[in-house]
Amino acid sequence: MGAPLLSLSQRVRPTPFSRRVESAGAKAYTTYNHMRLPSMFESVEADYHHLKRHVQVWDVACERQVEIAGPDAARLVRMLTPRSLAKAEVGQCLYTPMVDETGGMLNDPVTVMLAEDRYWVSIADSDLLFWVKGLAYGTGLDVNVFEPDVSPLGIQGPKADDLMARVFGEAVRGIKFFRFEKLAFGGHDFVIARSGYSKQGGFEIYVDGSDRGEPLWDALMAAGEDLEVRAGCPNLIERIEAGLLSYGSDMTRENTPHECGLGRFCRTVEAVDCVGRDALIAMLKDGPARQIRSLSIEGEPVPACTEWWDVTVDGEPAGRVASAVWSPDFQCNVALGMIERAHWEPGTQVTVEAPDGPRSAEIRDGSFI
Amino acid sequence: MGAPLLSLSQRVRPTPFSRRVESAGAKAYTTYNHMRLPSMFESVEADYHHLKRHVQVWDVACERQVEIAGPDAARLVRMLTPRSLAKAEVGQCLYTPMVDETGGMLNDPVTVMLAEDRYWVSIADSDLLFWVKGLAYGTGLDVNVFEPDVSPLGIQGPKADDLMARVFGEAVRGIKFFRFEKLAFGGHDFVIARSGYSKQGGFEIYVDGSDRGEPLWDALMAAGEDLEVRAGCPNLIERIEAGLLSYGSDMTRENTPHECGLGRFCRTVEAVDCVGRDALIAMLKDGPARQIRSLSIEGEPVPACTEWWDVTVDGEPAGRVASAVWSPDFQCNVALGMIERAHWEPGTQVTVEAPDGPRSAEIRDGSFI
């Protein structure tokens, strides 16, 4: 169907940047962690070309933080993920698949190590806070778990370093990938990480204190006028090209980190505190039965992918596609799908059952960019 | 702002009824538990008048179920709520405020007691599953906690009994308020409760098995043609008139059940297993400092209430309004707000800081209907 209207309410929470996003002409939104997430400004294609050439400011406040602080904080974080945190250091941002006792994915957040006993878990779209609170209460750990007033602002695109240096100083250029530093604007130190939901480079500013949102937004826009800075948002085309996963679409509680292709982030045997360890180890021997793959889909631009599309080989089930869109740069439809083992080798020809009919598609060896 | 577009994806899950909802001409949606919830068909006002006169079929699949089953199921359910379940019986549906260890509201679900050791917790908009799973794992209770393939379908309006009797037989008329019975359609027994998110009367059918959704929808529509049955949805005007709360708007984790006016559902002293009991008992002596009240707001129809509006008295903070809309039947703006104790007496005149300017408003003695 065409995009319907979105009825807004307080339940779909406004962000510290919502007024600026609205003024900037956001035409479409999605919702994420009970919050507004813009999804389109000029058009998805125009936003995409701009992101790849210039720099954008993204309201990703919906990446809510679960703050875990206190004497048992490190212990509790270790329970959440099969990623080994033995060598984690303060200043690191760690992509951490988080699983339940069955090894099923509950979220794929970035865990920001603020101190040995203080973490911000910057979450994808599920109330991970509830799982962490439940675990903390049930186990009686000495820890404080809550959602602080912290709203990430993304600065993404090839000119991100230049823009950020104008506002936070040259030191921003020295921030390493998936590391953060604290840099000042307006007399306040912000946690700034080199990270973000695109492959165009950039930063996420963890804006602690909603009142600080608009002044920072305005300063970035003013400083970047000649860089053609614009309000933007995670871009459907670019993130599929980049193979960046969307929790709830590409993967759910039904999937293990290995099915999601996140095995490289797991050290399950070493992660002795992880609540999903036994379940994951039991599955290690056989390996995953399905895994996320990038695909190219032939033919004209596909319709909006608003539901899972079946993938078949010779009429037999071979998986499903969760995300698909036309790519102007690759001049084909780019997609992400969960593909059965028998059919996941690069080069395998499959059929995608799109709503407008079956289409030929090919399993790729890695993402497009 | 005017309603923006909603970008759909698998992450905003389709329901077993989505195709029928789309065919019926849903114009606007909201999202709820990561799922699509229609919010308007003809218009909010036209839908409202129809709901009060006829009967509607509502896709409320987004009221997801948290199934709690096993030897320790009853114990775990008792941990979740300050409502006393000592006298709860199989066949009952219980409105159960659910709180964390601070007494803060995590959800306000209806708990369906299917058996002594099996419950469906039919949730409002938060991932209560995560809290229950975390508690269960942390405490080591012998219980299975999961989201089953169960999607409620609401049948609401004054002709609901007539419509349901045609499809499920006359026995449906005997179902008592907030009780369920199992009645057959198409050779399958459905759990049918006399409940729903309106005060116009009606039922919720717990459709277990997504494949059963469309045949049931079609049968209801066919059977009700002369009753003027239509696809509908929870109606913003009617639910505010009725004082039905929306979790995430009218109340959040920051609020206790007593602040939400749900004290009549709590037996905190008797609820010895409730994890929030100590915190709630500590607050019992002083009573809540604020509480939800119905208000009438003067003047022309208010703009869409998409954020909290401050409430003041003589310029001093007196609370906030979370839900407000023009009521055709009452010819005034109806609202729900969290009001400070000093100002919550019925008849108190307050000022609501609407986005188009301050308005006089009055605290009511109870809901409008």
XYZ file of C-alpha atoms in Angstrom:
738
model
C 0.000 0.000 0.000
C 1.012 3.641 -0.176
C 2.259 5.124 3.067
C -0.699 5.866 5.362
C -0.840 8.724 7.850
C 0.742 8.417 11.279
C -1.398 9.529 14.210
C 0.918 11.153 16.710
C 0.444 11.160 20.457
C 2.592 11.522 23.548
C 2.858 7.702 23.524
C 4.945 8.104 20.375
C 7.297 10.357 22.260
C 8.619 13.608 20.828
C 12.394 14.027 21.045
C 14.520 17.017 22.090
C 14.991 17.657 18.358
C 11.399 17.124 17.147
C 10.633 20.793 16.603
C 13.742 21.209 14.469
C 12.988 18.027 12.529
C 9.490 19.270 11.808
C 10.769 22.702 10.739
C 13.287 20.983 8.471
C 10.367 19.417 6.599
C 10.323 15.763 7.649
C 7.643 14.168 5.485
C 7.548 10.669 6.957
C 8.323 9.022 10.237
C 8.535 5.610 11.719
C 8.417 4.833 15.435
C 11.245 3.338 17.438
C 11.391 2.703 21.153
C 8.042 4.489 21.541
C 9.569 7.570 19.935
C 9.429 9.505 16.664
C 12.109 8.677 14.131
C 12.028 10.651 10.876
C 12.392 8.436 7.809
C 12.262 10.900 4.898
C 12.910 14.569 4.217
C 13.117 15.484 0.493
C 12.697 11.902 -0.744
C 14.422 8.654 0.213
C 16.510 8.875 -2.983
C 17.393 12.556 -2.650
C 18.284 12.043 1.029
C 20.495 9.102 -0.030
C 22.465 11.052 -2.614
C 22.934 13.916 -0.179
C 24.120 11.585 2.608
C 26.779 10.107 0.349
C 28.098 13.520 -0.692
C 27.704 15.924 2.178
C 26.791 15.732 5.860
C 23.516 15.293 7.696
C 22.279 15.832 11.233
C 20.101 12.942 12.394
C 17.571 12.890 15.216
C 18.270 9.403 16.538
C 17.105 10.187 20.058
C 15.061 6.994 19.702
C 18.294 5.105 20.342
C 17.408 5.288 24.017
C 20.002 4.514 26.662
C 19.728 1.875 29.341
C 22.065 3.134 32.035
C 23.582 0.396 34.201
C 25.545 1.766 37.141
C 26.805 0.495 40.445
C 29.088 -2.119 41.995
C 27.609 -5.012 39.977
C 27.229 -3.106 36.707
C 30.029 -4.917 34.867
C 28.709 -8.279 36.028
C 25.209 -7.477 34.795
C 26.488 -6.285 31.403
C 28.423 -9.534 31.042
C 25.186 -11.463 31.642
C 23.560 -9.733 28.685
C 25.864 -10.609 25.824
C 27.979 -13.431 24.365
C 30.545 -10.807 23.399
C 33.551 -11.095 25.675
C 34.070 -7.900 27.653
C 37.243 -9.146 29.339
C 39.386 -6.605 27.491
C 36.813 -3.817 27.273
C 38.131 -0.399 28.224
C 36.580 2.830 29.367
C 36.131 4.955 26.245
C 35.060 2.022 24.098
C 31.751 1.576 22.312
C 31.008 -2.108 21.795
C 28.471 -3.564 19.374
C 26.909 -6.167 21.634
C 24.348 -8.710 20.470
C 22.137 -9.320 23.517
C 20.341 -12.601 24.024
C 17.902 -14.322 26.324
C 18.369 -17.737 27.922
C 17.520 -19.458 24.614
C 20.204 -17.511 22.742
C 17.521 -15.481 20.948
C 18.313 -11.869 20.090
C 16.656 -9.309 22.369
C 18.453 -6.308 20.911
C 21.691 -5.379 19.128
C 22.806 -2.269 20.990
C 26.065 -0.383 21.231
C 27.342 -0.545 24.804
C 29.189 2.616 25.795
C 31.664 1.976 28.609
C 31.620 5.247 30.553
C 33.453 3.845 33.576
C 34.292 0.452 35.056
C 30.976 0.601 36.886
C 28.845 2.669 34.502
C 27.481 1.836 31.038
C 25.054 3.259 28.535
C 23.479 0.555 26.437
C 22.321 2.410 23.324
C 19.446 0.290 22.111
C 17.697 -0.816 18.961
C 13.902 -1.095 18.911
C 12.894 -3.148 21.962
C 12.402 -2.315 25.628
C 15.703 -3.843 26.691
C 15.366 -1.794 29.879
C 12.666 -4.227 31.020
C 14.872 -7.300 30.518
C 17.815 -5.708 32.328
C 15.623 -4.499 35.191
C 14.006 -7.911 35.519
C 17.363 -9.679 35.577
C 18.776 -7.191 38.078
C 15.806 -7.548 40.415
C 15.585 -11.313 40.069
C 19.261 -11.902 40.745
C 19.510 -9.254 43.457
C 22.547 -7.566 41.907
C 23.644 -4.255 43.416
C 23.033 -2.040 40.434
C 20.886 0.856 39.277
C 19.134 0.408 35.913
C 17.216 3.276 34.318
C 16.603 5.338 31.186
C 18.557 8.589 31.528
C 17.729 11.833 29.711
C 20.232 11.129 26.934
C 19.369 11.502 23.249
C 21.843 10.655 20.499
C 22.253 13.072 17.621
C 23.873 11.547 14.542
C 26.294 13.457 12.323
C 26.739 11.319 9.216
C 28.319 11.749 5.800
C 31.771 12.357 4.289
C 31.929 15.927 5.603
C 31.101 14.911 9.180
C 34.632 15.501 10.489
C 34.753 18.978 9.009
C 31.399 19.954 10.461
C 32.134 18.534 13.897
C 35.557 20.193 14.045
C 33.910 23.582 13.576
C 31.639 23.032 16.566
C 33.715 20.864 18.916
C 37.259 21.718 17.786
C 39.913 19.817 15.909
C 40.229 17.185 18.630
C 37.120 15.517 17.211
C 39.157 14.305 14.249
C 41.244 12.168 16.575
C 38.350 10.099 17.889
C 38.856 6.508 16.801
C 36.181 4.204 15.351
C 33.804 2.988 18.062
C 35.563 5.058 20.703
C 34.229 8.131 22.440
C 35.721 11.253 23.901
C 34.190 14.068 25.873
C 34.318 17.390 24.074
C 32.794 20.709 25.018
C 30.120 22.823 23.391
C 28.477 25.730 25.181
C 30.344 24.974 28.367
C 29.161 21.362 28.572
C 31.122 18.179 27.883
C 29.304 15.818 25.516
C 30.110 12.162 24.980
C 30.962 11.947 21.269
C 31.532 8.591 19.582
C 32.749 7.817 16.086
C 29.829 5.582 15.176
C 26.455 5.670 13.489
C 23.954 3.784 11.374
C 25.572 4.438 7.992
C 28.819 3.586 6.234
C 29.425 7.198 5.214
C 31.414 7.983 8.354
C 30.504 10.199 11.228
C 29.661 10.574 14.864
C 26.983 10.180 17.464
C 26.693 12.898 20.086
C 25.069 11.642 23.273
C 23.070 14.710 24.236
C 22.572 14.444 27.995
C 19.884 16.927 28.946
C 16.976 17.550 26.598
C 17.378 21.323 26.915
C 20.765 21.089 25.241
C 19.292 19.585 22.063
C 18.091 22.627 20.157
C 21.133 24.877 20.808
C 23.431 22.106 19.595
C 21.260 21.406 16.550
C 21.230 25.103 15.670
C 24.999 25.431 16.074
C 25.634 22.482 13.771
C 23.293 23.829 11.125
C 24.809 27.308 11.294
C 28.374 26.012 11.173
C 27.734 23.753 8.207
C 25.897 25.999 5.803
C 28.680 25.956 3.195
C 29.089 22.188 3.720
C 25.477 21.808 2.613
C 24.510 20.317 5.960
C 20.907 19.163 6.140
C 18.581 17.402 8.516
C 18.598 13.723 7.625
C 17.817 10.319 9.011
C 18.876 6.689 8.692
C 18.431 6.017 4.989
C 16.711 2.835 3.838
C 18.798 2.484 0.667
C 22.182 3.206 2.196
C 21.686 0.967 5.212
C 20.680 -2.006 3.043
C 23.650 -1.405 0.725
C 25.823 -1.294 3.849
C 24.338 -4.475 5.295
C 23.319 -2.681 8.488
C 20.671 -4.771 10.221
C 17.359 -3.561 11.624
C 16.226 -5.396 14.754
C 12.588 -6.422 14.362
C 12.868 -6.614 10.570
C 16.013 -8.506 9.625
C 16.205 -10.380 12.923
C 13.929 -11.107 15.870
C 13.877 -13.027 19.145
C 13.669 -16.167 17.004
C 17.231 -15.665 15.767
C 20.627 -16.257 17.363
C 23.551 -13.875 16.848
C 25.096 -16.522 14.564
C 22.031 -16.527 12.347
C 22.374 -12.758 12.180
C 25.950 -13.062 10.976
C 27.167 -11.548 14.230
C 29.327 -14.503 15.205
C 32.439 -12.340 14.886
C 31.223 -10.311 17.866
C 30.673 -13.393 20.026
C 33.175 -15.165 22.278
C 30.531 -17.420 23.703
C 32.853 -19.921 25.361
C 34.704 -17.127 27.169
C 31.512 -15.247 28.043
C 30.888 -17.353 31.135
C 28.343 -14.974 32.684
C 26.118 -14.687 29.585
C 22.631 -16.030 30.337
C 22.335 -17.450 26.810
C 25.726 -19.186 26.870
C 24.573 -22.791 27.332
C 21.974 -22.502 24.595
C 24.400 -20.891 22.177
C 27.170 -23.405 22.893
C 24.744 -26.266 22.271
C 24.111 -24.808 18.818
C 27.763 -24.115 17.991
C 28.544 -27.651 16.827
C 26.030 -27.753 14.003
C 26.291 -24.057 13.220
C 23.327 -21.930 12.218
C 20.687 -23.401 9.908
C 20.033 -19.998 8.319
C 21.884 -16.735 8.126
C 21.416 -13.176 6.958
C 22.708 -12.493 3.461
C 22.737 -9.562 1.086
C 20.866 -10.173 -2.162
C 20.433 -8.393 -5.448
C 16.927 -8.678 -6.885
C 16.371 -8.345 -10.614
C 13.905 -6.203 -12.487
C 12.228 -2.861 -11.988
C 12.278 -1.154 -8.575
C 10.502 -3.364 -6.039
C 7.422 -2.087 -4.223
C 7.816 -1.035 -0.567
C 8.878 -4.033 1.504
C 6.472 -3.757 4.424
C 6.274 -7.466 5.276
C 8.527 -10.468 4.969
C 8.741 -11.832 1.419
C 9.284 -15.550 0.959
C 12.442 -16.763 -0.765
C 12.229 -20.038 -2.693
C 14.410 -22.333 -4.771
C 12.560 -24.606 -7.194
C 9.394 -23.800 -5.284
C 10.809 -24.966 -1.943
C 11.214 -22.581 1.035
C 14.705 -21.088 1.163
C 14.262 -18.144 3.521
C 12.711 -14.702 3.566
C 13.608 -11.141 2.674
C 12.947 -8.483 5.310
C 14.372 -5.347 3.671
C 14.531 -4.431 -0.012
C 14.686 -1.253 -2.065
C 15.916 0.084 -5.399
C 19.517 1.323 -5.326
C 20.309 4.201 -7.692
C 24.066 3.646 -7.350
C 23.976 -0.105 -8.023
C 21.084 0.085 -10.508
C 19.432 -2.959 -8.981
C 17.256 -3.833 -6.022
C 19.336 -4.374 -2.904
C 18.017 -6.589 -0.127
C 18.734 -8.360 3.138
C 17.251 -11.756 3.905
C 17.496 -14.712 6.257
C 18.567 -17.576 3.953
C 18.613 -21.325 4.655
C 22.034 -22.970 4.711
C 21.459 -25.032 1.595
C 21.058 -21.860 -0.437
C 23.257 -19.227 1.182
C 26.439 -19.639 -0.892
C 27.391 -16.491 -2.823
C 26.165 -16.701 -6.396
C 23.172 -18.927 -5.604
C 20.132 -18.049 -7.696
C 16.904 -17.822 -5.712
C 13.381 -16.532 -6.247
C 11.958 -13.694 -4.156
C 8.180 -13.759 -3.914
C 7.572 -10.013 -4.126
C 3.974 -8.794 -3.840
C 3.932 -7.956 -7.563
C 5.188 -11.401 -8.540
C 8.229 -13.673 -8.304
C 11.648 -12.242 -9.143
C 15.057 -13.735 -9.745
C 17.638 -12.834 -7.150
C 21.227 -13.696 -6.311
C 22.940 -14.272 -2.990
C 25.887 -11.916 -2.634
C 29.273 -12.314 -1.047
C 28.953 -9.593 1.575
C 27.232 -6.250 1.558
C 27.136 -3.816 -1.362
C 29.248 -1.148 0.329
C 1.705 19.693 12.875
C -0.547 17.880 10.437
C -0.265 14.103 10.506
C 2.908 13.033 8.665
C 3.273 9.835 6.683
C 4.123 6.550 8.396
C 6.900 4.512 6.794
C 5.948 0.877 7.170
C 8.371 -1.993 7.541
C 8.369 -5.498 8.954
C 9.622 -3.935 12.207
C 6.188 -2.344 12.500
C 4.623 -5.752 12.308
C 1.601 -6.515 10.151
C -1.225 -8.325 11.934
C -3.361 -11.285 10.852
C -6.020 -8.705 9.950
C -3.838 -6.104 8.200
C -4.980 -6.962 4.695
C -8.617 -6.597 5.698
C -7.911 -3.344 7.543
C -6.210 -1.949 4.473
C -9.071 -3.056 2.207
C -11.524 -1.425 4.607
C -9.797 1.890 3.957
C -7.788 2.644 7.076
C -6.392 6.133 6.538
C -4.148 6.483 9.579
C -2.266 4.208 11.924
C -0.297 4.391 15.064
C 2.143 1.755 16.269
C 1.738 -0.320 19.399
C 3.937 -3.119 20.636
C 5.925 -2.919 17.387
C 2.727 -3.538 15.443
C 0.288 -1.657 13.232
C -2.791 -0.265 14.957
C -5.285 1.564 12.743
C -6.399 4.884 14.226
C -8.857 6.228 11.646
C -11.129 4.945 8.896
C -13.690 7.501 7.631
C -12.688 10.222 10.112
C -12.180 10.182 13.879
C -15.577 11.891 14.311
C -17.451 9.697 11.851
C -15.886 6.571 13.388
C -16.969 7.847 16.831
C -20.604 8.340 15.887
C -20.700 4.933 14.222
C -19.135 3.230 17.250
C -21.785 4.667 19.547
C -24.667 3.528 17.307
C -23.702 0.297 15.625
C -20.916 -2.262 15.905
C -17.314 -2.301 14.762
C -14.641 -4.930 14.246
C -11.281 -3.790 15.615
C -7.831 -5.089 14.724
C -6.276 -4.919 18.184
C -3.757 -7.679 17.490
C -1.225 -5.220 18.925
C -2.530 -6.167 22.351
C 0.083 -8.900 22.342
C -0.062 -11.714 24.863
C 2.634 -12.660 27.314
C 1.919 -16.299 28.057
C 3.056 -17.453 31.482
C 2.726 -21.206 31.946
C 4.109 -23.838 34.248
C 4.277 -24.855 37.907
C 5.375 -21.386 39.106
C 3.100 -19.379 36.770
C 0.729 -18.189 39.499
C 3.630 -17.175 41.700
C 5.217 -15.162 38.891
C 1.936 -13.414 38.060
C 1.568 -12.455 41.724
C 5.029 -10.871 41.598
C 3.912 -8.583 38.785
C 0.962 -6.761 40.300
C -0.314 -5.169 43.515
C -3.758 -6.521 42.650
C -4.593 -9.409 44.924
C -5.115 -12.587 42.949
C -6.048 -14.652 46.004
C -9.626 -15.088 44.820
C -8.918 -15.099 41.082
C -10.686 -17.863 39.177
C -10.152 -19.597 35.881
C -12.364 -17.804 33.367
C -11.653 -14.367 34.802
C -10.013 -11.441 33.036
C -8.330 -9.135 35.531
C -7.255 -5.565 34.906
C -3.837 -5.677 36.533
C -1.593 -2.639 36.997
C 1.952 -4.001 36.782
C 4.817 -2.301 38.545
C 8.566 -2.487 38.997
C 10.407 -2.491 42.317
C 9.878 1.277 42.673
C 6.108 0.922 42.249
C 6.303 2.540 38.798
C 3.854 1.390 36.158
C 5.345 -0.948 33.534
C 2.055 -1.762 31.834
C -1.671 -1.953 32.583
C -2.670 -5.241 30.983
C -5.664 -7.516 31.288
C -4.561 -10.847 32.736
C -6.593 -13.742 31.355
C -6.611 -16.713 33.717
C -6.768 -19.692 31.364
C -5.891 -22.253 34.039
C -4.410 -22.317 37.516
C -0.990 -22.599 35.868
C -1.526 -20.720 32.602
C -2.130 -17.022 31.937
C -2.277 -14.656 29.007
C -1.225 -11.160 29.976
C -2.817 -8.975 27.289
C -0.556 -5.975 27.223
C -0.574 -2.242 26.615
C 2.296 -0.622 24.729
C 5.528 -1.828 26.366
C 7.604 -4.988 26.042
C 6.335 -6.467 29.297
C 7.569 -9.827 27.982
C 11.133 -8.656 28.669
C 10.415 -7.772 32.312
C 8.635 -11.063 32.950
C 11.367 -13.086 31.229
C 14.068 -11.239 33.172
C 12.292 -11.824 36.475
C 11.692 -15.478 35.658
C 15.303 -16.093 34.708
C 16.729 -14.093 37.581
C 14.618 -15.796 40.220
C 14.920 -19.258 38.674
C 11.169 -19.893 38.709
C 9.908 -22.976 36.889
C 7.857 -21.277 34.226
C 7.684 -20.754 30.477
C 7.292 -17.146 29.301
C 6.713 -16.340 25.645
C 4.631 -14.446 23.085
C 2.128 -16.882 21.578
C 0.485 -16.490 18.156
C -2.628 -14.886 19.650
C -4.164 -11.715 18.231
C -7.196 -10.071 19.823
C -10.016 -8.924 17.588
C -12.333 -6.389 19.192
C -16.085 -6.339 18.592
C -17.316 -3.052 20.052
C -20.535 -1.078 19.995
C -24.158 -1.433 21.148
C -24.930 -4.115 18.538
C -21.928 -6.254 19.530
C -24.037 -8.936 21.232
C -26.279 -9.290 18.197
C -23.383 -9.610 15.807
C -21.479 -12.066 17.954
C -24.556 -14.228 18.528
C -24.918 -14.680 14.785
C -21.367 -16.011 14.476
C -20.756 -17.785 17.786
C -24.321 -18.603 18.866
C -26.606 -17.258 21.564
C -24.307 -18.457 24.353
C -22.169 -15.395 23.746
C -24.836 -13.225 25.364
C -24.260 -15.009 28.649
C -20.602 -14.067 28.969
C -20.207 -11.824 31.992
C -18.163 -8.619 32.154
C -14.436 -9.381 32.300
C -15.061 -13.100 32.037
C -14.284 -15.329 29.090
C -15.791 -18.441 27.601
C -14.641 -20.694 24.791
C -17.002 -20.719 21.849
C -16.649 -22.338 18.458
C -16.389 -20.911 14.972
C -15.289 -22.977 12.003
C -14.609 -25.977 14.207
C -12.242 -24.119 16.518
C -12.835 -22.922 20.079
C -11.908 -19.274 20.593
C -11.393 -17.558 23.928
C -13.992 -14.771 23.950
C -14.057 -12.165 26.708
C -16.596 -9.445 27.400
C -14.090 -6.616 27.467
C -12.562 -3.977 25.222
C -11.170 -0.476 25.018
C -14.497 1.376 24.808
C -17.532 1.925 27.001
C -19.943 0.952 24.228
C -19.959 -2.712 25.220
C -18.546 -5.654 23.387
C -16.053 -8.460 23.239
C -12.483 -9.377 22.529
C -11.866 -12.578 20.605
C -8.412 -14.012 21.280
C -7.597 -15.357 17.837
C -5.046 -18.100 18.421
C -3.477 -18.914 15.078
C -2.875 -16.138 12.553
C -4.446 -18.188 9.759
C -7.784 -18.022 11.529
C -7.864 -14.231 11.388
C -9.218 -13.533 7.931
C -11.949 -16.218 7.884
C -13.267 -14.910 11.196
C -13.084 -11.284 10.046
C -14.969 -12.150 6.870
C -17.652 -14.090 8.754
C -18.271 -11.177 11.120
C -18.523 -8.698 8.258
C -20.886 -10.934 6.304
C -23.090 -11.652 9.313
C -23.383 -7.998 10.293
C -24.226 -6.314 7.037
C -27.711 -5.252 8.149
C -26.285 -4.203 11.534
C -24.073 -1.734 9.668
C -20.932 -3.443 10.918
C -17.720 -1.691 9.898
C -14.018 -1.957 10.449
C -13.105 0.351 13.303
C -10.459 0.994 15.896
C -10.019 2.418 19.380
C -11.492 5.900 19.063
C -9.629 8.868 20.506
C -12.781 10.798 21.398
C -14.717 7.936 22.954
C -11.812 6.651 25.006
C -11.131 10.076 26.510
C -14.843 10.566 27.260
C -14.755 7.132 28.905
C -11.621 7.907 30.920
C -9.804 4.916 29.448
C -6.085 5.426 29.985
C -3.331 5.045 27.404
C -0.060 3.723 28.805
C 2.806 5.875 27.572
C 0.592 8.956 27.230
C -1.541 9.325 30.334
C 0.863 7.382 32.535
C 4.462 6.170 32.382
C 7.044 4.348 34.482
C 7.219 7.536 36.556
C 3.719 6.952 37.913
C 2.325 4.609 40.542
C -1.034 2.857 40.141
C -2.432 5.251 42.758
C -1.388 8.260 40.692
C -3.178 6.627 37.782
C -6.370 6.360 39.798
C -6.054 2.583 39.801
C -5.965 2.236 43.575
C -9.272 0.356 43.477
C -7.505 -2.493 41.662
C -4.726 -2.698 44.258
C -4.626 -4.719 47.449
C -1.017 -3.880 48.078
C -0.852 -5.048 51.682
C -2.295 -8.453 50.745
C -0.164 -8.738 47.573
C 2.808 -10.103 49.478
C 4.615 -11.409 46.383
C 4.444 -8.135 44.398
C 7.956 -6.829 43.697
C 6.759 -3.233 44.094
C 4.961 -3.836 47.373
C 7.444 -2.211 49.758
C 7.746 0.894 47.623
C 3.991 1.224 47.245
C 3.316 0.667 50.950
C 5.869 3.353 51.819
C 3.856 5.785 49.699
C 0.430 4.727 51.025
C 0.589 6.924 54.122
C 0.907 10.229 52.315
C -1.127 9.159 49.313
C -0.321 10.184 45.769
C 0.920 13.727 45.133
C -0.793 13.792 41.726
C -3.527 11.821 40.049
C -5.197 11.424 36.696
C -8.346 13.486 36.262
C -10.807 14.133 33.483
C -10.997 17.757 32.392
C -13.175 19.851 30.138
C -11.278 22.484 28.189
C -13.063 25.608 26.979
C -13.096 27.147 23.549
C -12.872 25.949 19.990
C -11.688 22.406 19.185
C -8.133 21.978 20.441
C -5.331 21.142 17.999
C -4.001 17.572 17.990
C -2.488 16.760 21.368
C 0.799 15.195 20.300
C 2.846 16.171 23.359
C 2.157 16.851 27.011
C 0.552 20.243 27.637
C 1.354 22.016 30.895
C -1.467 22.721 33.331
C -1.104 25.788 35.550
C -2.985 27.633 38.276
C -2.078 31.303 38.704
C 1.007 30.632 36.606
C 2.250 27.856 38.903
C 2.695 24.244 37.704
C -0.392 22.139 38.432
C 0.101 19.111 36.198
C -0.067 18.206 32.545
C -2.595 17.048 29.975
C -1.668 14.002 27.890
C -4.829 13.432 25.851
C -7.335 15.986 24.561
C -9.826 16.220 21.713
C -13.098 17.889 20.755
C -16.193 15.904 21.731
C -19.181 16.281 19.425
C -21.550 14.791 22.005
C -20.435 16.992 24.902
C -19.725 20.048 22.731
C -16.494 20.765 24.545
C -12.911 19.573 24.559
C -12.510 16.458 26.678
C -9.152 15.661 28.236
C -7.177 13.498 30.631
C -4.346 14.893 32.700
C -2.091 14.173 35.652
C -3.048 16.868 38.177
C -1.270 17.895 41.390
C -3.127 17.242 44.632
C -3.646 20.909 45.467
C -5.672 21.338 42.305
C -7.415 18.040 41.646
C -10.756 18.672 43.398
C -13.738 18.538 41.023
C -14.722 21.996 39.903
C -11.230 23.470 40.202
C -10.477 25.959 37.445
C -7.083 25.490 35.821
C -5.278 26.733 32.728
C -4.173 24.358 29.991
C -1.211 25.643 27.992
C -2.331 24.441 24.556
C 0.011 25.059 21.625
C -2.342 27.748 20.283
C -2.482 29.544 23.625
C -3.733 29.146 27.194
C -7.272 27.903 27.779
C -9.535 27.726 30.786
C -10.347 24.221 31.921
C -12.193 22.547 34.755
C -11.403 19.423 36.741
C -14.290 16.972 36.500
C -15.749 14.543 38.978
C -15.124 11.356 37.025
C -15.157 10.593 33.342
C -17.645 11.950 30.814
C -19.296 8.608 30.080
